[in-house]
Coordinates of C-alpha atoms in Angstrom, one line a residue:
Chain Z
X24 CA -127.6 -19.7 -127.5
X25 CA -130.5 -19.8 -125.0
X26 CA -130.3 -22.7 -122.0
X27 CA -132.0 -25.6 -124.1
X28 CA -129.4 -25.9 -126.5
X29 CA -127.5 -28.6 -125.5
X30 CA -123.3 -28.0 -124.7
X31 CA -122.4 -31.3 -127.0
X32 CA -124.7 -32.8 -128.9
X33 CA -123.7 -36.2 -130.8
X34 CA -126.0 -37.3 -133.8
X35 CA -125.8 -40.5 -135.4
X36 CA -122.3 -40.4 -135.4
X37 CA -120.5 -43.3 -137.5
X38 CA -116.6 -44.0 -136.9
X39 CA -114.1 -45.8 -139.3
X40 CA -110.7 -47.4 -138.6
X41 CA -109.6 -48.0 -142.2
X42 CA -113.0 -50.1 -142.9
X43 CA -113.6 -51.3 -139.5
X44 CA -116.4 -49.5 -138.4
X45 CA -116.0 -48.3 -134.5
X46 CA -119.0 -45.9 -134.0
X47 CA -122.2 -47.6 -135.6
X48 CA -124.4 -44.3 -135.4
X49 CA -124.1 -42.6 -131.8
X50 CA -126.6 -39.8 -130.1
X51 CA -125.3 -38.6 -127.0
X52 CA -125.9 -34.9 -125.3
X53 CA -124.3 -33.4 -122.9
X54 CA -126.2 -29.7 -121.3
X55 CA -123.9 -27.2 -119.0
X56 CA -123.5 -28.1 -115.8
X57 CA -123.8 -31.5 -116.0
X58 CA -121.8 -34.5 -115.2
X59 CA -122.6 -37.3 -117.9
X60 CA -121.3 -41.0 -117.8
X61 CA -120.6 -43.2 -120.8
X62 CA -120.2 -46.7 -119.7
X63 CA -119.3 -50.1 -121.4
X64 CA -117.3 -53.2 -122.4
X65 CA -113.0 -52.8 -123.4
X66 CA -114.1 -52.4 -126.9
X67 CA -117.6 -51.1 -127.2
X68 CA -116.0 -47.8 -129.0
X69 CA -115.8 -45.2 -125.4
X70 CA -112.5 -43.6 -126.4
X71 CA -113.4 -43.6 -130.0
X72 CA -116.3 -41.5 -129.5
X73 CA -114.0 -39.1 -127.1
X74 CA -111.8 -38.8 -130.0
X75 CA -114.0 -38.1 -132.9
X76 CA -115.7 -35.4 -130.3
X77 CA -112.1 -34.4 -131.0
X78 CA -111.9 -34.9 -134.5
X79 CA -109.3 -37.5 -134.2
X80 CA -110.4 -39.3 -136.6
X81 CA -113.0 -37.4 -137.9
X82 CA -116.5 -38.9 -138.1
X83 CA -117.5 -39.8 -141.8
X84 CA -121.4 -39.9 -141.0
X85 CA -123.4 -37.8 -138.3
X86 CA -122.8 -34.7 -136.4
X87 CA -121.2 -33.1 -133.5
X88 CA -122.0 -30.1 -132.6
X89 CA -120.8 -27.6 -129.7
X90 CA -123.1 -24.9 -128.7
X91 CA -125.1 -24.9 -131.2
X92 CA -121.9 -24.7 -134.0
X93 CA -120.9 -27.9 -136.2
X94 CA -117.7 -29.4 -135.3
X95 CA -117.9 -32.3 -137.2
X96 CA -114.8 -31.3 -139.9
X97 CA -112.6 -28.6 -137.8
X98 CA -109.5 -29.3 -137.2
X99 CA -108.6 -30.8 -133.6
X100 CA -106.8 -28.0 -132.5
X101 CA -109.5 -25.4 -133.5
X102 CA -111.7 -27.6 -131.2
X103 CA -109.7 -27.1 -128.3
X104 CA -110.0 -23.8 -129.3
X105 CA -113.8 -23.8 -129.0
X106 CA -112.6 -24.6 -125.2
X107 CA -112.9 -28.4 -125.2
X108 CA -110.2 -30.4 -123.2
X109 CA -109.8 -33.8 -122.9
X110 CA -107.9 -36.2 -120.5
X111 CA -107.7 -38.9 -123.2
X112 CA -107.0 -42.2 -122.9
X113 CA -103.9 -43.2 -122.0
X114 CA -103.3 -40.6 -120.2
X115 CA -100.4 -39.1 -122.8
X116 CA -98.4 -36.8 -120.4
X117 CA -95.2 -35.5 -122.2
X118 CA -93.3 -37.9 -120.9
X119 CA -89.6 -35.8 -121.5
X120 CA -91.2 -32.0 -120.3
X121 CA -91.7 -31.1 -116.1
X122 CA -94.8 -31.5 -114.8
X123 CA -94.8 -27.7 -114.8
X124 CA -94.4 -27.9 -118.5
X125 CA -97.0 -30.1 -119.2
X126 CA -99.3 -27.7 -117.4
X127 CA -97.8 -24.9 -119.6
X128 CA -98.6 -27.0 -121.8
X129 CA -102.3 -27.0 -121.1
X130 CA -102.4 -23.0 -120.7
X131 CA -101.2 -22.3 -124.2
X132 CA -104.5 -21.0 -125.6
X133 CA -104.7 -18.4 -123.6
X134 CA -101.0 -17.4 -124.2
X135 CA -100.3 -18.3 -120.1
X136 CA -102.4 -15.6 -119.6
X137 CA -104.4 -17.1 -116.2
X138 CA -101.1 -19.7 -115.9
X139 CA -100.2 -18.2 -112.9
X140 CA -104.1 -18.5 -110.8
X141 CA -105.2 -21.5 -112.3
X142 CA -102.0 -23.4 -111.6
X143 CA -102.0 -22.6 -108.0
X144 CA -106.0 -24.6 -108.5
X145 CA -104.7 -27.1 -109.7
X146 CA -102.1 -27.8 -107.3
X147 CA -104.8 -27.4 -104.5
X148 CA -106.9 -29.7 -106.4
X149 CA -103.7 -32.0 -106.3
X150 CA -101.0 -31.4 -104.2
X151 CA -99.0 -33.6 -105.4
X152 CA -98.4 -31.8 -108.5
X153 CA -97.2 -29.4 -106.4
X154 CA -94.3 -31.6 -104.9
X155 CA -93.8 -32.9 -108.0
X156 CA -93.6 -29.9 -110.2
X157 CA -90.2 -30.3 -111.3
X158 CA -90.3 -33.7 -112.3
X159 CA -90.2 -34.8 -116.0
X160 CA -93.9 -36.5 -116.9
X161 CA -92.5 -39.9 -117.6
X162 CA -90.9 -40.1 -114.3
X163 CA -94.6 -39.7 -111.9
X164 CA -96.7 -42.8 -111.2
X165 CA -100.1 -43.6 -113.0
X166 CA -102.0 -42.0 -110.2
X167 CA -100.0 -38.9 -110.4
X168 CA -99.7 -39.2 -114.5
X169 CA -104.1 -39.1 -114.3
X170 CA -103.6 -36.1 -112.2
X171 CA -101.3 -34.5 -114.3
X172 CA -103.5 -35.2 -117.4
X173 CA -106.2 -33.5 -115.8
X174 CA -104.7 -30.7 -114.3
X175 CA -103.6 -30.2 -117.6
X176 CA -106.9 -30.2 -119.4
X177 CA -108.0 -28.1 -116.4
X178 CA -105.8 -25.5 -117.3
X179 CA -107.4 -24.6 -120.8
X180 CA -110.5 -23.3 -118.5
X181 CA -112.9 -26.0 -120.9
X182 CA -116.5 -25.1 -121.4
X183 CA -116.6 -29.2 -121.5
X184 CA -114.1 -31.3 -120.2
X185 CA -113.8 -35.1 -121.6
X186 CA -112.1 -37.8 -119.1
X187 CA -111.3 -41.1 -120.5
X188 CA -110.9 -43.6 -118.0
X189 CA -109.2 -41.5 -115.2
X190 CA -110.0 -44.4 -112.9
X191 CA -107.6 -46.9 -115.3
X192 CA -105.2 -49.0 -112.9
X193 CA -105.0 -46.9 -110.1
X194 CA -105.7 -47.8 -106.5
X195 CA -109.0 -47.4 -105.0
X196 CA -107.9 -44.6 -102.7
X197 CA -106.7 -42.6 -105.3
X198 CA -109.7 -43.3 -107.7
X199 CA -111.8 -41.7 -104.8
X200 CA -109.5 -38.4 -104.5
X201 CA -109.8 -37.7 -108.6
X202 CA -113.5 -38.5 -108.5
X203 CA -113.9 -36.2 -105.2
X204 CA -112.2 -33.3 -107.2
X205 CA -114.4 -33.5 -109.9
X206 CA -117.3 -33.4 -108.4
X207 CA -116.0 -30.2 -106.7
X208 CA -115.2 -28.4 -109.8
X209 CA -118.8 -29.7 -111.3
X210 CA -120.6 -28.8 -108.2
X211 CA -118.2 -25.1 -107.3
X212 CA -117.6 -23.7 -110.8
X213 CA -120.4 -25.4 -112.9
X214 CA -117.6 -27.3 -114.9
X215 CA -119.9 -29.7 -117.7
X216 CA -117.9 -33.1 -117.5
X217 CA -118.4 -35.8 -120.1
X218 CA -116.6 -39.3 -118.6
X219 CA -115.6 -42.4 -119.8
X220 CA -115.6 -45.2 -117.6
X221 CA -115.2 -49.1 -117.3
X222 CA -115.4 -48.5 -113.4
X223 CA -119.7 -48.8 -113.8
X224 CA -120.3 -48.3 -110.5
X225 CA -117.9 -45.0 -109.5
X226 CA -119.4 -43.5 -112.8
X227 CA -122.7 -43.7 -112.2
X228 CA -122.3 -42.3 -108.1
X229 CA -120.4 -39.5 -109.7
X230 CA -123.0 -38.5 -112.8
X231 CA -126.6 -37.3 -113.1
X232 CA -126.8 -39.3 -116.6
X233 CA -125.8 -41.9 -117.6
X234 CA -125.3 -44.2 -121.5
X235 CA -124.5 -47.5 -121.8
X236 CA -122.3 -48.4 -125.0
X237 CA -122.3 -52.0 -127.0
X238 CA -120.8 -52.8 -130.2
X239 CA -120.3 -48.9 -131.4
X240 CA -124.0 -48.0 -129.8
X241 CA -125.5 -46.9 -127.3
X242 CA -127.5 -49.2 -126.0
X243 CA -129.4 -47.9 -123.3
X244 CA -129.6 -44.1 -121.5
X245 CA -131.3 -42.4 -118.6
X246 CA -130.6 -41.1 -115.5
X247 CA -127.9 -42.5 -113.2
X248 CA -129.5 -43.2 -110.4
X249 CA -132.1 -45.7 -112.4
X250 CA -129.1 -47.4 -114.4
X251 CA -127.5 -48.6 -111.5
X252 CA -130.7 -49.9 -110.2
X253 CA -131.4 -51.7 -113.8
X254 CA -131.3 -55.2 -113.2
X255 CA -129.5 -55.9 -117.2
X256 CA -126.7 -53.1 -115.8
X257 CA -126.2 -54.6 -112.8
X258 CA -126.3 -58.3 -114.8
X259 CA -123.6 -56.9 -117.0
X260 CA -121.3 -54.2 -115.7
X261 CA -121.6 -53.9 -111.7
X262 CA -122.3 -57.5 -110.1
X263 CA -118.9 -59.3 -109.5
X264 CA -116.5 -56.2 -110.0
X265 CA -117.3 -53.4 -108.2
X266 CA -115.8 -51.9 -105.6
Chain L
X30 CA -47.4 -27.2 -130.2
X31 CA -48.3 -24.1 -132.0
X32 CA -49.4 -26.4 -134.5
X33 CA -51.6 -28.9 -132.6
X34 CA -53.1 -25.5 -131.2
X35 CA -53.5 -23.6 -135.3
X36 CA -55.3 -27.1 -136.1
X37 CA -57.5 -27.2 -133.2
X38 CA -58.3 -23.7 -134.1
X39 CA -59.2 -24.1 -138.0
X40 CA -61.2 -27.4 -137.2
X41 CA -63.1 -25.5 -134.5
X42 CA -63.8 -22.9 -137.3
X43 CA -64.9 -25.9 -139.9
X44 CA -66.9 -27.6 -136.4
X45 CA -68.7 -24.6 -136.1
X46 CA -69.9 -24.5 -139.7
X47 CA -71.1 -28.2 -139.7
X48 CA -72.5 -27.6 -136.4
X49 CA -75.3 -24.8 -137.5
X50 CA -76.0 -27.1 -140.6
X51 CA -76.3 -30.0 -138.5
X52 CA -79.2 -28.6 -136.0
X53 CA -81.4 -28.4 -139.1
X54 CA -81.0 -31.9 -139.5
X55 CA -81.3 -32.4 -136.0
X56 CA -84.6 -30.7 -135.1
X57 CA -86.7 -31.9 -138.2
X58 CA -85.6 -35.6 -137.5
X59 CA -86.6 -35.0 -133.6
X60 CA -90.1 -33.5 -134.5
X61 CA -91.0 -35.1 -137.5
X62 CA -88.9 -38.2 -137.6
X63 CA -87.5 -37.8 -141.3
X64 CA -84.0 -37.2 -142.4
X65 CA -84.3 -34.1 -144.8
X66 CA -81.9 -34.8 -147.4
X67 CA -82.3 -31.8 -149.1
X68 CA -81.5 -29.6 -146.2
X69 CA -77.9 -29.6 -147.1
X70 CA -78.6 -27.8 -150.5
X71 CA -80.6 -25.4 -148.6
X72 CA -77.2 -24.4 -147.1
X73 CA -75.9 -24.2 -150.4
X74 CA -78.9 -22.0 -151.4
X75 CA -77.4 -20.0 -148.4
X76 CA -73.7 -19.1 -150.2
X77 CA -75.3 -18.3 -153.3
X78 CA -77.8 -15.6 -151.4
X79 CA -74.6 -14.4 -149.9
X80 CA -72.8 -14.2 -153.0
X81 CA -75.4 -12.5 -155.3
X82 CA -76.2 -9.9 -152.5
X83 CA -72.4 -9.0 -152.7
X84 CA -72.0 -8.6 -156.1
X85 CA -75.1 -6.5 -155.5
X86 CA -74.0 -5.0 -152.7
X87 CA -70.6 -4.2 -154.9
X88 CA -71.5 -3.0 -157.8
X89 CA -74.1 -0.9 -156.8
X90 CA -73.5 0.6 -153.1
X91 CA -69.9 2.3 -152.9
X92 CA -68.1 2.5 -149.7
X93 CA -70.5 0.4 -147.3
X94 CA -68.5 -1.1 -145.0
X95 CA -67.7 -4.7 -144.2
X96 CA -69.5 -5.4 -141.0
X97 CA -72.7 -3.5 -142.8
X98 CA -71.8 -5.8 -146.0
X99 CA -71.8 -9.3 -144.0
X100 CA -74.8 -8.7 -142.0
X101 CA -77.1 -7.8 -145.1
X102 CA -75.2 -10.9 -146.8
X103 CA -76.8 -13.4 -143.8
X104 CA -79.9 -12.0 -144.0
X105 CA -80.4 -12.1 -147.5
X106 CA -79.3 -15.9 -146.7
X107 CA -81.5 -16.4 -144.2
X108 CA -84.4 -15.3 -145.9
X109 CA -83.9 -17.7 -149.3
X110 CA -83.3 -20.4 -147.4
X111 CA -85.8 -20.5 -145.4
X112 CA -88.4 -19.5 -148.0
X113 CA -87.4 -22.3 -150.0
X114 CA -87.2 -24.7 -146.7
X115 CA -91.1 -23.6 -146.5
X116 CA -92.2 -24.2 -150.0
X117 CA -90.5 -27.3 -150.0
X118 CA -92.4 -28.0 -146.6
X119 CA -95.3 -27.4 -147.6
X120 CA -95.6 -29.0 -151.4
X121 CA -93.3 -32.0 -150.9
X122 CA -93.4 -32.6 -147.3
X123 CA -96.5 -31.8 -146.0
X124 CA -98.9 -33.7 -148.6
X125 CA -96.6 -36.9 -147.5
X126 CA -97.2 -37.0 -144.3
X127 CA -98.7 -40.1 -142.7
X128 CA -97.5 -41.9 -145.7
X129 CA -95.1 -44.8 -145.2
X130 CA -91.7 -43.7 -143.8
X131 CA -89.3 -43.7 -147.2
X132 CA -91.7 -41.5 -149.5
X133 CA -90.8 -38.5 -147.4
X134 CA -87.1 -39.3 -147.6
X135 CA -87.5 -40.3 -151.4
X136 CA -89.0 -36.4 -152.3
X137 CA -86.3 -35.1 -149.9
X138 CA -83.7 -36.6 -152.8
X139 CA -85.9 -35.2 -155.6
X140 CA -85.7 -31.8 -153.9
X141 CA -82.2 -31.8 -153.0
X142 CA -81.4 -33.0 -156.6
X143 CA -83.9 -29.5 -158.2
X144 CA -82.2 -27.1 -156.3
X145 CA -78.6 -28.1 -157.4
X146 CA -79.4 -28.5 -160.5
X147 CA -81.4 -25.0 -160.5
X148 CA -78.4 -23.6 -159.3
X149 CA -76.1 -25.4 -161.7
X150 CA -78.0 -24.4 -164.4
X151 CA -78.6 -20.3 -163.9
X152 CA -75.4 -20.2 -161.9
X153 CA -72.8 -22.3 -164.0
X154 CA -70.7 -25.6 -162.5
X155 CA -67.7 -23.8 -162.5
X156 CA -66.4 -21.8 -158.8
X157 CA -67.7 -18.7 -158.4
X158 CA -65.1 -16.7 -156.2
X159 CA -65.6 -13.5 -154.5
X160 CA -62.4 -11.4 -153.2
X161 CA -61.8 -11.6 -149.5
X162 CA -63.9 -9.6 -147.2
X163 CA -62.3 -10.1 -143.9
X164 CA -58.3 -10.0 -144.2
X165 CA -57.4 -9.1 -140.5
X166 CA -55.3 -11.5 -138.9
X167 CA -53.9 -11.7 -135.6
X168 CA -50.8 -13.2 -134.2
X169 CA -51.1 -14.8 -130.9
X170 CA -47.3 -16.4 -129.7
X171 CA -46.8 -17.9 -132.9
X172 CA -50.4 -18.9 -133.6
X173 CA -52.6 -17.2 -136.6
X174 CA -55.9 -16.5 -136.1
X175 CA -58.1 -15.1 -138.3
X176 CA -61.0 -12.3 -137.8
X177 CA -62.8 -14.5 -139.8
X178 CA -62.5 -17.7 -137.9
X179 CA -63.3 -15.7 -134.5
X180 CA -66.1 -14.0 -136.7
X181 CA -68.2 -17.8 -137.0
X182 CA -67.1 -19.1 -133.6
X183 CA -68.8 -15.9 -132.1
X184 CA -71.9 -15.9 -134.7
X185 CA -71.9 -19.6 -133.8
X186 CA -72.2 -18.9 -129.9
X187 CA -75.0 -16.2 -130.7
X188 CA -76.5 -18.2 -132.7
X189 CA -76.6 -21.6 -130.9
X190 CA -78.1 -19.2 -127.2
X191 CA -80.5 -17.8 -129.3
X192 CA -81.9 -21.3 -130.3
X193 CA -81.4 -22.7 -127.1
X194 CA -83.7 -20.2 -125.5
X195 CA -86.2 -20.5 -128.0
X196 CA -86.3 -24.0 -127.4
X197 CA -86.1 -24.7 -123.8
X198 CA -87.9 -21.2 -122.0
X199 CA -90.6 -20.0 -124.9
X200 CA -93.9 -21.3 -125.4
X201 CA -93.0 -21.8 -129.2
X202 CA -90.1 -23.9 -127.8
X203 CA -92.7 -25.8 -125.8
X204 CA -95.1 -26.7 -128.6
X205 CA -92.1 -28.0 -130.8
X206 CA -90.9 -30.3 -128.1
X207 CA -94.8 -31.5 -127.4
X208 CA -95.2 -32.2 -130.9
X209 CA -91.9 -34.1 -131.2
X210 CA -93.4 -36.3 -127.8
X211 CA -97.2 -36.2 -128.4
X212 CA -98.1 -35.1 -131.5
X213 CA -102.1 -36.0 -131.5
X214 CA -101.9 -34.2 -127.7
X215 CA -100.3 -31.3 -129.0
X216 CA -103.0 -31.0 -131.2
X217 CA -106.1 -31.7 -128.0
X218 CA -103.9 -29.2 -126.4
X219 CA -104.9 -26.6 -129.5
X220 CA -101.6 -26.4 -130.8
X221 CA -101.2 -26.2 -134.8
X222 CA -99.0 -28.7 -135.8
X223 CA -99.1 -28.5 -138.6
X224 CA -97.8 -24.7 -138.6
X225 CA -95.4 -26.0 -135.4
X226 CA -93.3 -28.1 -137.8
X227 CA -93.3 -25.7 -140.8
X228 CA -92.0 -22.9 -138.2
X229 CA -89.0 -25.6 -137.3
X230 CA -88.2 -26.5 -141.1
X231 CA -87.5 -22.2 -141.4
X232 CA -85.7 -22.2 -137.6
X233 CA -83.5 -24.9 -139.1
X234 CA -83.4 -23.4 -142.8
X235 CA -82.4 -20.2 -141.3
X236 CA -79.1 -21.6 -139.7
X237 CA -78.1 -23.0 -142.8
X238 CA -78.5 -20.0 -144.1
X239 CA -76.6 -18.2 -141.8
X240 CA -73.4 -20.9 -142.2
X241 CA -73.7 -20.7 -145.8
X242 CA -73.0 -16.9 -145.4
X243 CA -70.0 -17.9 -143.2
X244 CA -69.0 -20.5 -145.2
X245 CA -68.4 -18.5 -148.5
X246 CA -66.9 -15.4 -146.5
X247 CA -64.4 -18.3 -145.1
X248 CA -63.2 -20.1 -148.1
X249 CA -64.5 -17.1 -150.3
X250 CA -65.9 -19.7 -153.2
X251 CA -69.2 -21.1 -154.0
X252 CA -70.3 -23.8 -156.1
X253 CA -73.4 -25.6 -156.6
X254 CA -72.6 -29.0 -155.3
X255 CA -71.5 -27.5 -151.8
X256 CA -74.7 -28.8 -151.0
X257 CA -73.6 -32.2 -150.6
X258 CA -70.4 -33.2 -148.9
X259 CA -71.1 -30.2 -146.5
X260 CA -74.4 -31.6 -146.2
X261 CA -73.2 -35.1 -144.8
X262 CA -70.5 -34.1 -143.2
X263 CA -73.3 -32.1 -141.1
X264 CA -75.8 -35.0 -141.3
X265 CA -73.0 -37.2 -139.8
X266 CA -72.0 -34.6 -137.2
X267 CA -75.8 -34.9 -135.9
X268 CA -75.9 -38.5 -136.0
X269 CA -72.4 -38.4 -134.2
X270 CA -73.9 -36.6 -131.7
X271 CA -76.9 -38.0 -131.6
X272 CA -80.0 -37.3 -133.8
X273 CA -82.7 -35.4 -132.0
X274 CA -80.4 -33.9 -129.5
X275 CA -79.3 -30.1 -130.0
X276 CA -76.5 -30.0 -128.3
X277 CA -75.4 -33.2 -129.8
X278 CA -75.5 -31.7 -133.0
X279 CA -73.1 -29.1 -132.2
X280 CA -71.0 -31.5 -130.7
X281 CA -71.3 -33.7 -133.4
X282 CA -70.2 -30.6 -135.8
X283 CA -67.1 -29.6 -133.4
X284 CA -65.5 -32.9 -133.3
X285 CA -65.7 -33.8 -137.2
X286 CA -64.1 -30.1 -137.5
X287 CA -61.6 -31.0 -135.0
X288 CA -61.1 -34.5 -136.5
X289 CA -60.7 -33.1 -139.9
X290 CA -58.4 -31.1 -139.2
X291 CA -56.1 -32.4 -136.9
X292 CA -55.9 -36.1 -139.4
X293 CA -55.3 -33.5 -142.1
X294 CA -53.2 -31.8 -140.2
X295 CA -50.5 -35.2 -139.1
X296 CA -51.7 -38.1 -140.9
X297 CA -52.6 -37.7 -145.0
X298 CA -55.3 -35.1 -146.5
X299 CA -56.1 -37.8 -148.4
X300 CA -57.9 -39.6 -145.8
X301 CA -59.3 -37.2 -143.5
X302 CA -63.0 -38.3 -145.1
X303 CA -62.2 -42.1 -144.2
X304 CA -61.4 -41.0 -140.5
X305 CA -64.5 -38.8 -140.1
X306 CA -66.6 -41.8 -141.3
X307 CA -64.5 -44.3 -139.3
X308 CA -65.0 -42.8 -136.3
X309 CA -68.7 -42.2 -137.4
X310 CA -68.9 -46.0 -138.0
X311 CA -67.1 -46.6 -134.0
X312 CA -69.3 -44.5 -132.0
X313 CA -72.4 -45.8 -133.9
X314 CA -71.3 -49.8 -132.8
X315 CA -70.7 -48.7 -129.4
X316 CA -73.1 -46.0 -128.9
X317 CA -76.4 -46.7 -131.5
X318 CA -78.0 -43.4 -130.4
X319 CA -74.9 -41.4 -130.6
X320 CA -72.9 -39.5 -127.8
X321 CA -75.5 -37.5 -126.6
X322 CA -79.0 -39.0 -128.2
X323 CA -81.3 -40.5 -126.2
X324 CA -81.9 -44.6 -127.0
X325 CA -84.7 -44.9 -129.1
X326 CA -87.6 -46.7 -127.6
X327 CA -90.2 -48.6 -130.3
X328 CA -93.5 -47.3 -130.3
X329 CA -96.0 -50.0 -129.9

């Protein structure tokens, strides 16, 4: 695949729960080496569109395609196969298996091959893990549970790694530790991040690009930088609740 | 004394049976959350294996000794049971799944109710006997035990290790236990699920295999409705223990053995069913999730 090929590419994709339509036709790409930013309302359809990237559900109109390939109907776990990881929403640590586990956990395409490199990343990337390693999932707090998660997507070394809200109810200090970290893997090893945020603001310091999602569409796109200075973003999603 | 110690002894034996049936129940309740009715017919599937590789075995290899005899009778179990624990998996299971909760459960009847029949009808209802393989007995200060009884205790030890490791050190273990948590994770996490619970259907088929095997070497008969009070005495035993919980379900198995036994054994035969449920019907008011099971939180 030559360099113009976008990493994810998202065309007119259309979402159904049941017959409630979540995704009303979505185009989003994501190239390597980027960090992208999907903001919006509780509602507008964010983790939906992480999912269906997922194939959980499956999109019923549109495309997704990775690397060039159509991913639309593969199964999820041949996706993560394809060496996509997600931190979904939600976080869903195993709440009854070790920390250690759940990084196990993350490691198992590659048959634990790399476990033993990439773990001791991760718990440089997060030493708390580290302390923590023994501990069942359900136990750690919701800082250390966002941690977790993405260590754990971490581990599958991803070619495109999907965050869902890592900055959901935790402190501000912490917020600024996990956003810190992935900007260092973006920046140090080229890692292509795709992120979900209601924290406007944090997202769009952290990413080149950014897309604003309404009602199942995205409503507007462009580069970060020039949606935070866009006077309807600000109106909507930074003035009055930022940090 | 001697006595109270021969009935601990043959209820331990009996525990031991109920106890290999009852992780079948056990694991596909914990990762799929449906009682498999049938899976006490599979164990019945299990003795007739046994018994047909036997007469095999009998009639047309002279001289092959007993050890050699048993072993290729447990295999031959293992393997029918779980290939029909797979099939049934995979056509009556699978296609239900994400269907409301009782359709499952409904098929697992159907199921349970082919197979005995199938048996019944190319088998015959009546007792089908075999002559006993393991006669060696040994007398311990006025207490008989059997070869055969230390026989299924010891296959039951091996047996129970072997699936402990699986399930708490191997990365097979790993992906059953995140699919019974998480199952959509699993699946973001690139595990198959889908092949995940079919492989625990034939991990739990296979141990009723192996218990039919001891089962007919024990009491030397087999019939084709052995599928069924076997098959809730062992369902009990793991909701005794606790459904979900593996050790439980050996637990579960040794103390309606032990029960069994020792009501049998100073009270009236006639009853030992009513006490086994009784004290069923006890632990459940007292402890819901059973002695070892972990409460059961409602997903939201």
């Amino acid at each position: 695949m030559n360099a113009q090929t976008p990493l994810l590419k998202v065309e007119g994709v259309e979402t159904y729960y049941g017959a409630i339509r979540a995704l009303a036709g979505v185009d989003v790409e994501v190239h390597r080496g980027e960090i992208v930013c999907l903001i919006g309302a509780n509602g507008a359809g964010k983790s939906t569109l992480m999912m269906t990237i997922c194939g959980q559900p499956q999109a019923r109109q549109g495309r997704i395609l990775f690397d060039g390939e159509d991913i639309t109907r593969v199964p999820t776990h041949l996706i993560a196969r394809k060496r996509i990881a997600q931190s979904p929403e939600g976080r869903r640590i195993f709440p009854r298996m070790t920390v250690y586990e759940n990084l196990q956990m993350g490691a198992s395409l590659d048959n634990q091959t790399y476990f033993k490199e990439d773990v001791e990343k991760i718990f440089t990337l997060f030493p708390r893990l580290k302390e923590r390693q023994a501990q069942r999932g359900g136990t750690l707090s919701g800082g250390e549970q966002q941690m977790l998660s993405i260590g754990r997507a971490l581990m599958a070394r991803p070619k495109l790694l999907l965050l869902d809200e890592p900055s959901l109810g935790l402190a501000p200090l912490i917020v600024k530790q996990i956003f810190e970290a992935i900007k260092l893997l973006n920046q140090q090893e080229g890692l292509t991040v795709f992120i979900v945020e209601q924290n406007a603001f944090a997202a769009l310091k952290l990413s080149g690009r950014g897309y604003v999602m309404v009602n199942g569409k995205v409503s507007m796109e462009g580069p970060s930088k020039e949606l935070l200075a866009n006077p309807e973003v600000r109106a909507a999603y930074l003035e009055g609740g930022h940090h | 004394m001697e006595y109270f110690i021969q009935q601990t002894i043959n209820g331990v034996t009996l525990g031991s049976v109920y106890g290999m049936i009852a992780i079948g129940y056990t694991m596909v309740y914990g990762i799929i959350g449906m009682i498999n009715f049938s899976h006490g017919d599979v164990f019945m599937l299990g003795t007739f294996a046994a018994l047909i590789m036997f007469l095999i075995l009998t009639s047309l290899v002279a001289g092959m000794g007993v050890a050699a005899m048993l072993l290729v009778m447990m295999a031959t179990a293992i393997v029918m049971s779980s290939l029909w624990s797979w099939v049934i998996e995979r056509i009556a299971y699978r296609p239900l799944r994400g269907s409301f909760r009782l359709a499952p459960l409904i098929t697992a009847i159907g199921m349970s109710i082919v197979l005995s029949n199938f048996i019944q009808v190319t088998q015959g209802p009546r007792n089908k006997p075999i002559p006993p393989m393991v006669t060696k007995v040994y007398d311990v200060y006025g207490v008989t035990i059997s070869l055969k009884q230390i026989l299924i205790v010891l296959i039951t030890i091996v047996m129970m290790t072997a699936f402990w490791y699986v399930v708490t050190k191997t990365s097979l273990g790993r992906a059953q236990r995140a699919t019974e948590q998480d199952r959509k994770m699993a699946a973001l996490l690139g595990i198959d699920v889908d092949r995940t619970i079919s492989i625990t259907f034939v991990m739990g088929a296979s141990l009723a295999g192996v218990a039919g095997a001891m089962y007919l070497m024990y009491y030397g008969v087999a019939t084709f409705s052995d599928g069924f009070i076997p098959g809730v005495k062992a369902f009990t035993a793991a909701v005794l223990g606790g459904i979900g919980s593996l050790p439980g379900a050996l637990l579960g198995g040794l103390l309606i053995g032990l029960i069994e036994s020792l009501w049998s054994a100073y009270f009236s035969i006639d009853y030992k069913d009513v006490a086994t449920f009784s004290i069923l019907a006890i632990v459940l008011i007292f402890k819901p999730s059973g002695l070892l099971g972990r409460p059961e939180i409602e997903k939201v």
